[in-house]
Amino acid sequence: MTMDQPSGAAAGQRTPVLDSHVHFWDPQHLSYPWLAEVPALNRHFSPAGFLGDAPEPVEAVFVEAGRDPGQAAREVDWVRGLARTQPWIRGAVAHVSLDDPAGAPAAVRGLAADPFVVGVRHNVQDEAPGFTEDTVFRAGVALLGEAGLPFDACVRQQQLGELAELAAACPQTLVVLDHLGKPSVPGPDPGWRPNLLRLARRDNVVCKLSGLATEAAPGTDASTLLAVLREVIDAFGPDRCLYGGDWPVMTLATSYGPWLDLVREALADLPAADADAVMRTNAVRTYRLGDRPPAPLPDEADRPV
């Protein structure tokens, strides 16, 4: 995939950024089984590394990073420790095994009482077909709504139909679709587009503009990605789209600056208030970050070089 720097309005537009989807991990601290299959990512990725890659100050929401399920509480505590010295890390989307009838209710209640935790993710993308129809899992997703926690849904393109049914079955739970449903570009699964529209018709679903470059075929140009971004923005509306970088997974396909500029290019024809909503305020609302005062962004002098 080629990511040329966009020109015109997007190049000069610099709305404040709150990245709704950032990961940090340290394989020396916690166990991440999936990293063994992705050697390029099998190393420490820290807040300092993120700041070094981002071309400007960015606030961020941490999203669970696939550590061993038994280490989910340790992951939250580790990131909480990072945020004490990096207050631009506004909160964490934590892992809960929502298909665990014994452990999920207590875990959700505990996280709901933790002001640093702003959402929950049980990564569904590698689960068997029909997994989201499981009554225990659905009860766990419904419990998130009762607890006031959104559910981050990471699914593959062929799972979007299941996710639409899950969102309908749990109308009180805010479902946050990660990575646009991971369409393969330029030729997504035939069900991706109609099922994305089904999700967009549900007012309890929002969508992250993230992860698209990683799913693109080698050689896909930026204009193709731009068209997909604009299609999704049209489907959900700018009031239900959130900017996300998916750092450092994104580094498999692109770097932070070009992706940030591409999303801004997709928003270039919108009113400034709508662009600001996608780049910042929708994430504040989705993850209820307005309940806490905003953290100071890092000074330019403090950024790695």
mmCIF file of C-alpha atoms in Angstrom:
data_model
loop_
_atom_site.group_PDB
_atom_site.id
_atom_site.type_symbol
_atom_site.label_atom_id
_atom_site.label_comp_id
_atom_site.label_asym_id
_atom_site.label_seq_id
_atom_site.Cartn_x
_atom_site.Cartn_y
_atom_site.Cartn_z
ATOM 1 C CA MET A 1 0.000 0.000 0.000
ATOM 2 C CA THR A 2 1.220 3.482 -0.810
ATOM 3 C CA MET A 3 0.337 6.391 1.462
ATOM 4 C CA ASP A 4 1.133 9.713 -0.177
ATOM 5 C CA GLN A 5 0.888 12.865 1.912
ATOM 6 C CA PRO A 6 -2.466 14.537 1.149
ATOM 7 C CA SER A 7 -2.533 18.139 0.083
ATOM 8 C CA GLY A 8 -5.015 20.989 0.300
ATOM 9 C CA ALA A 9 -7.260 21.625 3.291
ATOM 10 C CA ALA A 10 -6.260 18.505 5.190
ATOM 11 C CA ALA A 11 -2.589 19.367 5.083
ATOM 12 C CA GLY A 12 -3.186 22.661 6.890
ATOM 13 C CA GLN A 13 -5.997 21.526 9.169
ATOM 14 C CA ARG A 14 -4.823 20.791 12.669
ATOM 15 C CA THR A 15 -7.798 19.996 14.889
ATOM 16 C CA PRO A 16 -6.834 18.601 18.325
ATOM 17 C CA VAL A 17 -6.500 14.827 18.289
ATOM 18 C CA LEU A 18 -7.720 12.210 20.745
ATOM 19 C CA ASP A 19 -6.696 8.824 19.361
ATOM 20 C CA SER A 20 -9.359 6.317 20.409
ATOM 21 C CA HIS A 21 -7.251 3.221 19.723
ATOM 22 C CA VAL A 22 -3.641 2.912 20.885
ATOM 23 C CA HIS A 23 -1.779 -0.110 22.256
ATOM 24 C CA PHE A 24 1.310 -0.395 24.411
ATOM 25 C CA TRP A 25 2.977 -3.660 25.357
ATOM 26 C CA ASP A 26 6.142 -5.079 26.854
ATOM 27 C CA PRO A 27 6.726 -8.811 26.280
ATOM 28 C CA GLN A 28 9.181 -8.761 29.184
ATOM 29 C CA HIS A 29 6.386 -7.700 31.529
ATOM 30 C CA LEU A 30 3.302 -9.559 30.291
ATOM 31 C CA SER A 31 2.698 -12.492 27.936
ATOM 32 C CA TYR A 32 1.239 -11.801 24.470
ATOM 33 C CA PRO A 33 0.857 -15.169 22.691
ATOM 34 C CA TRP A 34 -0.117 -13.627 19.344
ATOM 35 C CA LEU A 35 3.160 -11.723 19.020
ATOM 36 C CA ALA A 36 5.048 -14.928 18.250
ATOM 37 C CA GLU A 37 3.323 -14.887 14.834
ATOM 38 C CA VAL A 38 4.190 -11.231 14.112
ATOM 39 C CA PRO A 39 7.968 -10.843 14.585
ATOM 40 C CA ALA A 40 7.959 -7.181 13.533
ATOM 41 C CA LEU A 41 5.777 -6.353 16.534
ATOM 42 C CA ASN A 42 7.343 -8.732 19.033
ATOM 43 C CA ARG A 43 9.124 -6.100 21.115
ATOM 44 C CA HIS A 44 8.415 -3.336 23.601
ATOM 45 C CA PHE A 45 6.141 -0.524 22.345
ATOM 46 C CA SER A 46 5.997 2.301 24.867
ATOM 47 C CA PRO A 47 4.339 5.707 25.269
ATOM 48 C CA ALA A 48 7.679 7.307 24.405
ATOM 49 C CA GLY A 49 7.705 5.387 21.129
ATOM 50 C CA PHE A 50 4.189 6.549 20.346
ATOM 51 C CA LEU A 51 5.077 10.175 21.002
ATOM 52 C CA GLY A 52 8.117 9.772 18.792
ATOM 53 C CA ASP A 53 6.002 8.484 15.889
ATOM 54 C CA ALA A 54 3.145 10.977 16.192
ATOM 55 C CA PRO A 55 3.953 14.224 14.350
ATOM 56 C CA GLU A 56 2.100 16.379 16.892
ATOM 57 C CA PRO A 57 0.779 16.129 20.458
ATOM 58 C CA VAL A 58 -1.978 13.509 20.707
ATOM 59 C CA GLU A 59 -4.117 12.303 23.593
ATOM 60 C CA ALA A 60 -4.959 8.601 23.563
ATOM 61 C CA VAL A 61 -7.211 5.849 24.836
ATOM 62 C CA PHE A 62 -5.361 2.586 25.468
ATOM 63 C CA VAL A 63 -7.046 -0.587 24.173
ATOM 64 C CA GLU A 64 -6.221 -4.006 25.590
ATOM 65 C CA ALA A 65 -3.423 -5.617 23.622
ATOM 66 C CA GLY A 66 -4.110 -9.345 23.638
ATOM 67 C CA ARG A 67 -2.032 -10.335 26.635
ATOM 68 C CA ASP A 68 -2.768 -13.683 28.308
ATOM 69 C CA PRO A 69 -6.405 -13.457 29.518
ATOM 70 C CA GLY A 70 -5.340 -14.212 33.075
ATOM 71 C CA GLN A 71 -3.188 -11.064 33.054
ATOM 72 C CA ALA A 72 -5.993 -8.626 32.173
ATOM 73 C CA ALA A 73 -6.005 -6.933 35.588
ATOM 74 C CA ARG A 74 -2.219 -6.633 35.527
ATOM 75 C CA GLU A 75 -2.402 -4.990 32.103
ATOM 76 C CA VAL A 76 -4.772 -2.303 33.403
ATOM 77 C CA ASP A 77 -2.562 -1.674 36.420
ATOM 78 C CA TRP A 78 0.531 -1.448 34.200
ATOM 79 C CA VAL A 79 -1.056 1.105 31.879
ATOM 80 C CA ARG A 80 -2.417 3.013 34.862
ATOM 81 C CA GLY A 81 1.170 3.310 36.041
ATOM 82 C CA LEU A 82 2.221 4.632 32.626
ATOM 83 C CA ALA A 83 -0.558 7.219 32.737
ATOM 84 C CA ARG A 84 0.658 8.609 36.054
ATOM 85 C CA THR A 85 3.669 10.062 34.251
ATOM 86 C CA GLN A 86 1.977 10.328 30.808
ATOM 87 C CA PRO A 87 -1.399 11.912 31.657
ATOM 88 C CA TRP A 88 -2.302 12.246 27.972
ATOM 89 C CA ILE A 89 -3.225 8.548 28.263
ATOM 90 C CA ARG A 90 -6.832 9.304 29.160
ATOM 91 C CA GLY A 91 -8.090 5.822 30.050
ATOM 92 C CA ALA A 92 -8.055 2.129 29.237
ATOM 93 C CA VAL A 93 -10.359 -0.267 27.417
ATOM 94 C CA ALA A 94 -9.795 -3.430 29.437
ATOM 95 C CA HIS A 95 -10.167 -7.098 28.561
ATOM 96 C CA VAL A 96 -12.922 -9.203 30.109
ATOM 97 C CA SER A 97 -13.681 -12.779 29.079
ATOM 98 C CA LEU A 98 -17.377 -12.082 28.611
ATOM 99 C CA ASP A 99 -18.141 -15.745 27.918
ATOM 100 C CA ASP A 100 -17.096 -16.684 31.471
ATOM 101 C CA PRO A 101 -20.328 -16.995 33.483
ATOM 102 C CA ALA A 102 -18.476 -17.220 36.781
ATOM 103 C CA GLY A 103 -15.934 -14.441 36.326
ATOM 104 C CA ALA A 104 -17.439 -11.889 33.939
ATOM 105 C CA PRO A 105 -20.072 -10.293 36.227
ATOM 106 C CA ALA A 106 -17.608 -9.612 39.030
ATOM 107 C CA ALA A 107 -14.977 -8.378 36.568
ATOM 108 C CA VAL A 108 -17.429 -5.964 34.931
ATOM 109 C CA ARG A 109 -18.611 -4.621 38.286
ATOM 110 C CA GLY A 110 -15.025 -4.067 39.375
ATOM 111 C CA LEU A 111 -14.071 -2.265 36.174
ATOM 112 C CA ALA A 112 -17.185 -0.094 36.288
ATOM 113 C CA ALA A 113 -15.979 1.206 39.640
ATOM 114 C CA ASP A 114 -12.497 1.976 38.288
ATOM 115 C CA PRO A 115 -12.348 5.558 36.938
ATOM 116 C CA PHE A 116 -9.363 4.731 34.723
ATOM 117 C CA VAL A 117 -11.286 2.032 32.816
ATOM 118 C CA VAL A 118 -13.468 3.531 30.100
ATOM 119 C CA GLY A 119 -14.597 0.436 28.184
ATOM 120 C CA VAL A 120 -14.261 -3.325 27.740
ATOM 121 C CA ARG A 121 -13.099 -5.485 24.858
ATOM 122 C CA HIS A 122 -13.372 -9.217 24.374
ATOM 123 C CA ASN A 123 -11.589 -9.630 21.053
ATOM 124 C CA VAL A 124 -14.002 -11.576 18.858
ATOM 125 C CA GLN A 125 -12.071 -11.653 15.572
ATOM 126 C CA ASP A 126 -10.632 -15.141 16.076
ATOM 127 C CA GLU A 127 -13.671 -16.737 17.701
ATOM 128 C CA ALA A 128 -15.628 -19.468 15.903
ATOM 129 C CA PRO A 129 -18.626 -18.560 13.731
ATOM 130 C CA GLY A 130 -21.707 -18.061 15.886
ATOM 131 C CA PHE A 131 -19.711 -17.136 18.989
ATOM 132 C CA THR A 132 -21.609 -13.885 19.528
ATOM 133 C CA GLU A 133 -24.891 -15.832 19.657
ATOM 134 C CA ASP A 134 -23.792 -17.588 22.850
ATOM 135 C CA THR A 135 -26.232 -16.693 25.623
ATOM 136 C CA VAL A 136 -23.510 -16.261 28.239
ATOM 137 C CA PHE A 137 -21.496 -13.941 26.002
ATOM 138 C CA ARG A 138 -24.565 -11.893 25.134
ATOM 139 C CA ALA A 139 -25.422 -11.614 28.814
ATOM 140 C CA GLY A 140 -21.914 -10.281 29.405
ATOM 141 C CA VAL A 141 -22.293 -7.682 26.649
ATOM 142 C CA ALA A 142 -25.687 -6.653 28.039
ATOM 143 C CA LEU A 143 -24.154 -6.321 31.494
ATOM 144 C CA LEU A 144 -21.693 -3.777 30.105
ATOM 145 C CA GLY A 145 -24.613 -1.559 29.152
ATOM 146 C CA GLU A 146 -26.053 -1.831 32.640
ATOM 147 C CA ALA A 147 -22.636 -0.889 34.046
ATOM 148 C CA GLY A 148 -22.245 2.105 31.720
ATOM 149 C CA LEU A 149 -19.262 0.635 29.860
ATOM 150 C CA PRO A 150 -19.058 0.526 26.043
ATOM 151 C CA PHE A 151 -18.121 -2.713 24.284
ATOM 152 C CA ASP A 152 -15.234 -2.473 21.816
ATOM 153 C CA ALA A 153 -15.964 -4.964 19.046
ATOM 154 C CA CYS A 154 -12.989 -6.152 17.018
ATOM 155 C CA VAL A 155 -14.428 -8.425 14.324
ATOM 156 C CA ARG A 156 -13.393 -9.518 10.868
ATOM 157 C CA GLN A 157 -15.420 -8.459 7.833
ATOM 158 C CA GLN A 158 -17.310 -11.760 7.616
ATOM 159 C CA GLN A 159 -18.469 -11.357 11.249
ATOM 160 C CA LEU A 160 -20.263 -8.037 10.753
ATOM 161 C CA GLY A 161 -23.645 -9.733 10.347
ATOM 162 C CA GLU A 162 -23.233 -11.429 13.705
ATOM 163 C CA LEU A 163 -22.241 -8.131 15.267
ATOM 164 C CA ALA A 164 -25.363 -6.437 13.899
ATOM 165 C CA GLU A 165 -27.468 -9.120 15.570
ATOM 166 C CA LEU A 166 -25.527 -8.704 18.817
ATOM 167 C CA ALA A 167 -26.044 -4.936 18.784
ATOM 168 C CA ALA A 168 -29.778 -5.475 18.256
ATOM 169 C CA ALA A 169 -29.917 -7.996 21.102
ATOM 170 C CA CYS A 170 -28.117 -5.625 23.510
ATOM 171 C CA PRO A 171 -29.683 -2.231 22.739
ATOM 172 C CA GLN A 172 -28.581 -0.642 26.026
ATOM 173 C CA THR A 173 -24.906 -1.364 25.330
ATOM 174 C CA LEU A 174 -22.894 1.071 23.235
ATOM 175 C CA VAL A 175 -21.000 -1.013 20.656
ATOM 176 C CA VAL A 176 -17.766 0.488 19.323
ATOM 177 C CA LEU A 177 -16.837 -1.096 15.989
ATOM 178 C CA ASP A 178 -13.057 -1.301 15.729
ATOM 179 C CA HIS A 179 -11.235 -0.825 12.414
ATOM 180 C CA LEU A 180 -14.360 -0.381 10.232
ATOM 181 C CA GLY A 181 -14.980 -4.118 10.535
ATOM 182 C CA LYS A 182 -11.590 -4.886 8.950
ATOM 183 C CA PRO A 183 -12.566 -4.864 5.259
ATOM 184 C CA SER A 184 -9.978 -6.213 2.866
ATOM 185 C CA VAL A 185 -9.230 -3.419 0.440
ATOM 186 C CA PRO A 186 -9.731 -3.003 -2.477
ATOM 187 C CA GLY A 187 -12.049 -6.049 -2.524
ATOM 188 C CA PRO A 188 -13.920 -6.453 0.761
ATOM 189 C CA ASP A 189 -16.082 -9.453 1.596
ATOM 190 C CA PRO A 190 -19.464 -9.128 -0.204
ATOM 191 C CA GLY A 191 -21.243 -8.938 3.151
ATOM 192 C CA TRP A 192 -19.113 -6.134 4.549
ATOM 193 C CA ARG A 193 -20.968 -3.214 2.958
ATOM 194 C CA PRO A 194 -24.595 -4.306 3.611
ATOM 195 C CA ASN A 195 -23.795 -5.382 7.154
ATOM 196 C CA LEU A 196 -21.922 -2.160 7.833
ATOM 197 C CA LEU A 197 -25.070 -0.305 6.788
ATOM 198 C CA ARG A 198 -27.128 -2.521 9.107
ATOM 199 C CA LEU A 199 -24.847 -1.515 11.965
ATOM 200 C CA ALA A 200 -24.997 2.139 10.992
ATOM 201 C CA ARG A 201 -28.782 2.076 11.290
ATOM 202 C CA ARG A 202 -28.475 1.168 14.976
ATOM 203 C CA ASP A 203 -28.095 4.154 17.261
ATOM 204 C CA ASN A 204 -26.143 2.096 19.813
ATOM 205 C CA VAL A 205 -23.208 1.565 17.408
ATOM 206 C CA VAL A 206 -20.285 3.897 16.662
ATOM 207 C CA CYS A 207 -17.311 3.219 14.388
ATOM 208 C CA LYS A 208 -13.579 3.788 14.693
ATOM 209 C CA LEU A 209 -11.756 5.067 11.618
ATOM 210 C CA SER A 210 -8.768 2.857 12.280
ATOM 211 C CA GLY A 211 -6.916 -0.201 11.050
ATOM 212 C CA LEU A 212 -7.807 0.171 7.384
ATOM 213 C CA ALA A 213 -4.256 0.457 6.056
ATOM 214 C CA THR A 214 -3.252 -2.786 7.763
ATOM 215 C CA GLU A 215 -6.044 -4.677 5.971
ATOM 216 C CA ALA A 216 -5.201 -3.240 2.548
ATOM 217 C CA ALA A 217 -3.516 -5.310 -0.129
ATOM 218 C CA PRO A 218 0.075 -4.357 -0.984
ATOM 219 C CA GLY A 219 0.107 -1.568 -3.545
ATOM 220 C CA THR A 220 -3.302 -0.154 -2.609
ATOM 221 C CA ASP A 221 -3.101 3.585 -3.040
ATOM 222 C CA ALA A 222 -4.297 6.253 -0.636
ATOM 223 C CA SER A 223 -7.213 7.285 -2.852
ATOM 224 C CA THR A 224 -8.790 3.842 -2.435
ATOM 225 C CA LEU A 225 -8.501 4.062 1.346
ATOM 226 C CA LEU A 226 -9.865 7.589 1.236
ATOM 227 C CA ALA A 227 -12.964 6.408 -0.613
ATOM 228 C CA VAL A 228 -13.631 3.720 2.007
ATOM 229 C CA LEU A 229 -13.198 6.200 4.861
ATOM 230 C CA ARG A 230 -15.655 8.610 3.253
ATOM 231 C CA GLU A 231 -18.142 5.794 2.645
ATOM 232 C CA VAL A 232 -18.068 4.850 6.324
ATOM 233 C CA ILE A 233 -18.355 8.481 7.451
ATOM 234 C CA ASP A 234 -21.395 8.857 5.174
ATOM 235 C CA ALA A 235 -22.946 5.691 6.618
ATOM 236 C CA PHE A 236 -22.519 6.508 10.306
ATOM 237 C CA GLY A 237 -22.404 10.289 10.105
ATOM 238 C CA PRO A 238 -19.589 12.362 11.609
ATOM 239 C CA ASP A 239 -21.309 12.290 15.016
ATOM 240 C CA ARG A 240 -20.714 8.512 15.305
ATOM 241 C CA CYS A 241 -17.176 8.120 13.934
ATOM 242 C CA LEU A 242 -14.003 8.179 16.049
ATOM 243 C CA TYR A 243 -10.446 8.696 14.875
ATOM 244 C CA GLY A 244 -8.111 5.813 15.741
ATOM 245 C CA GLY A 245 -4.508 5.120 14.846
ATOM 246 C CA ASP A 246 -4.170 1.471 15.965
ATOM 247 C CA TRP A 247 -0.536 2.154 16.830
ATOM 248 C CA PRO A 248 1.722 0.166 16.736
ATOM 249 C CA VAL A 249 -0.125 -2.436 14.625
ATOM 250 C CA MET A 250 -0.466 0.271 11.963
ATOM 251 C CA THR A 251 3.323 0.300 11.539
ATOM 252 C CA LEU A 252 3.021 -2.958 9.595
ATOM 253 C CA ALA A 253 1.534 -0.903 6.749
ATOM 254 C CA THR A 254 2.124 2.801 7.270
ATOM 255 C CA SER A 255 3.324 5.404 9.753
ATOM 256 C CA TYR A 256 1.395 7.705 12.021
ATOM 257 C CA GLY A 257 1.625 10.996 10.136
ATOM 258 C CA PRO A 258 0.321 9.775 6.761
ATOM 259 C CA TRP A 259 -2.605 7.955 8.393
ATOM 260 C CA LEU A 260 -3.530 10.993 10.478
ATOM 261 C CA ASP A 261 -3.411 13.176 7.388
ATOM 262 C CA LEU A 262 -5.468 10.698 5.374
ATOM 263 C CA VAL A 263 -8.288 10.737 7.932
ATOM 264 C CA ARG A 264 -8.152 14.529 7.987
ATOM 265 C CA GLU A 265 -8.373 14.496 4.180
ATOM 266 C CA ALA A 266 -11.513 12.352 4.457
ATOM 267 C CA LEU A 267 -13.004 15.043 6.701
ATOM 268 C CA ALA A 268 -11.832 18.024 4.657
ATOM 269 C CA ASP A 269 -15.240 18.863 3.166
ATOM 270 C CA LEU A 270 -17.063 18.723 6.509
ATOM 271 C CA PRO A 271 -17.729 21.692 8.783
ATOM 272 C CA ALA A 272 -14.980 22.278 11.328
ATOM 273 C CA ALA A 273 -17.251 21.184 14.191
ATOM 274 C CA ASP A 274 -17.877 17.811 12.499
ATOM 275 C CA ALA A 275 -14.165 17.266 11.885
ATOM 276 C CA ASP A 276 -13.446 18.085 15.514
ATOM 277 C CA ALA A 277 -16.125 15.604 16.589
ATOM 278 C CA VAL A 278 -14.443 12.775 14.679
ATOM 279 C CA MET A 279 -10.931 13.711 15.752
ATOM 280 C CA ARG A 280 -11.694 14.343 19.426
ATOM 281 C CA THR A 281 -15.107 14.990 20.949
ATOM 282 C CA ASN A 282 -16.837 11.754 19.887
ATOM 283 C CA ALA A 283 -14.186 9.792 21.780
ATOM 284 C CA VAL A 284 -14.700 12.039 24.798
ATOM 285 C CA ARG A 285 -18.429 11.246 24.712
ATOM 286 C CA THR A 286 -18.098 7.532 23.885
ATOM 287 C CA TYR A 287 -15.658 6.854 26.693
ATOM 288 C CA ARG A 288 -17.142 9.447 29.063
ATOM 289 C CA LEU A 289 -13.837 11.247 29.368
ATOM 290 C CA GLY A 290 -15.658 14.486 30.058
ATOM 291 C CA ASP A 291 -16.334 13.183 33.562
ATOM 292 C CA ARG A 292 -12.650 13.920 34.272
ATOM 293 C CA PRO A 293 -10.607 17.020 33.529
ATOM 294 C CA PRO A 294 -8.496 16.800 30.364
ATOM 295 C CA ALA A 295 -4.837 15.959 30.802
ATOM 296 C CA PRO A 296 -2.125 18.312 29.599
ATOM 297 C CA LEU A 297 -0.620 17.353 26.270
ATOM 298 C CA PRO A 298 3.143 16.777 26.192
ATOM 299 C CA ASP A 299 5.249 19.844 25.539
ATOM 300 C CA GLU A 300 7.152 19.860 22.276
ATOM 301 C CA ALA A 301 10.373 20.034 24.309
ATOM 302 C CA ASP A 302 9.471 16.759 26.012
ATOM 303 C CA ARG A 303 8.841 14.830 22.796
ATOM 304 C CA PRO A 304 11.461 12.273 21.724
ATOM 305 C CA VAL A 305 13.624 13.150 18.744
#
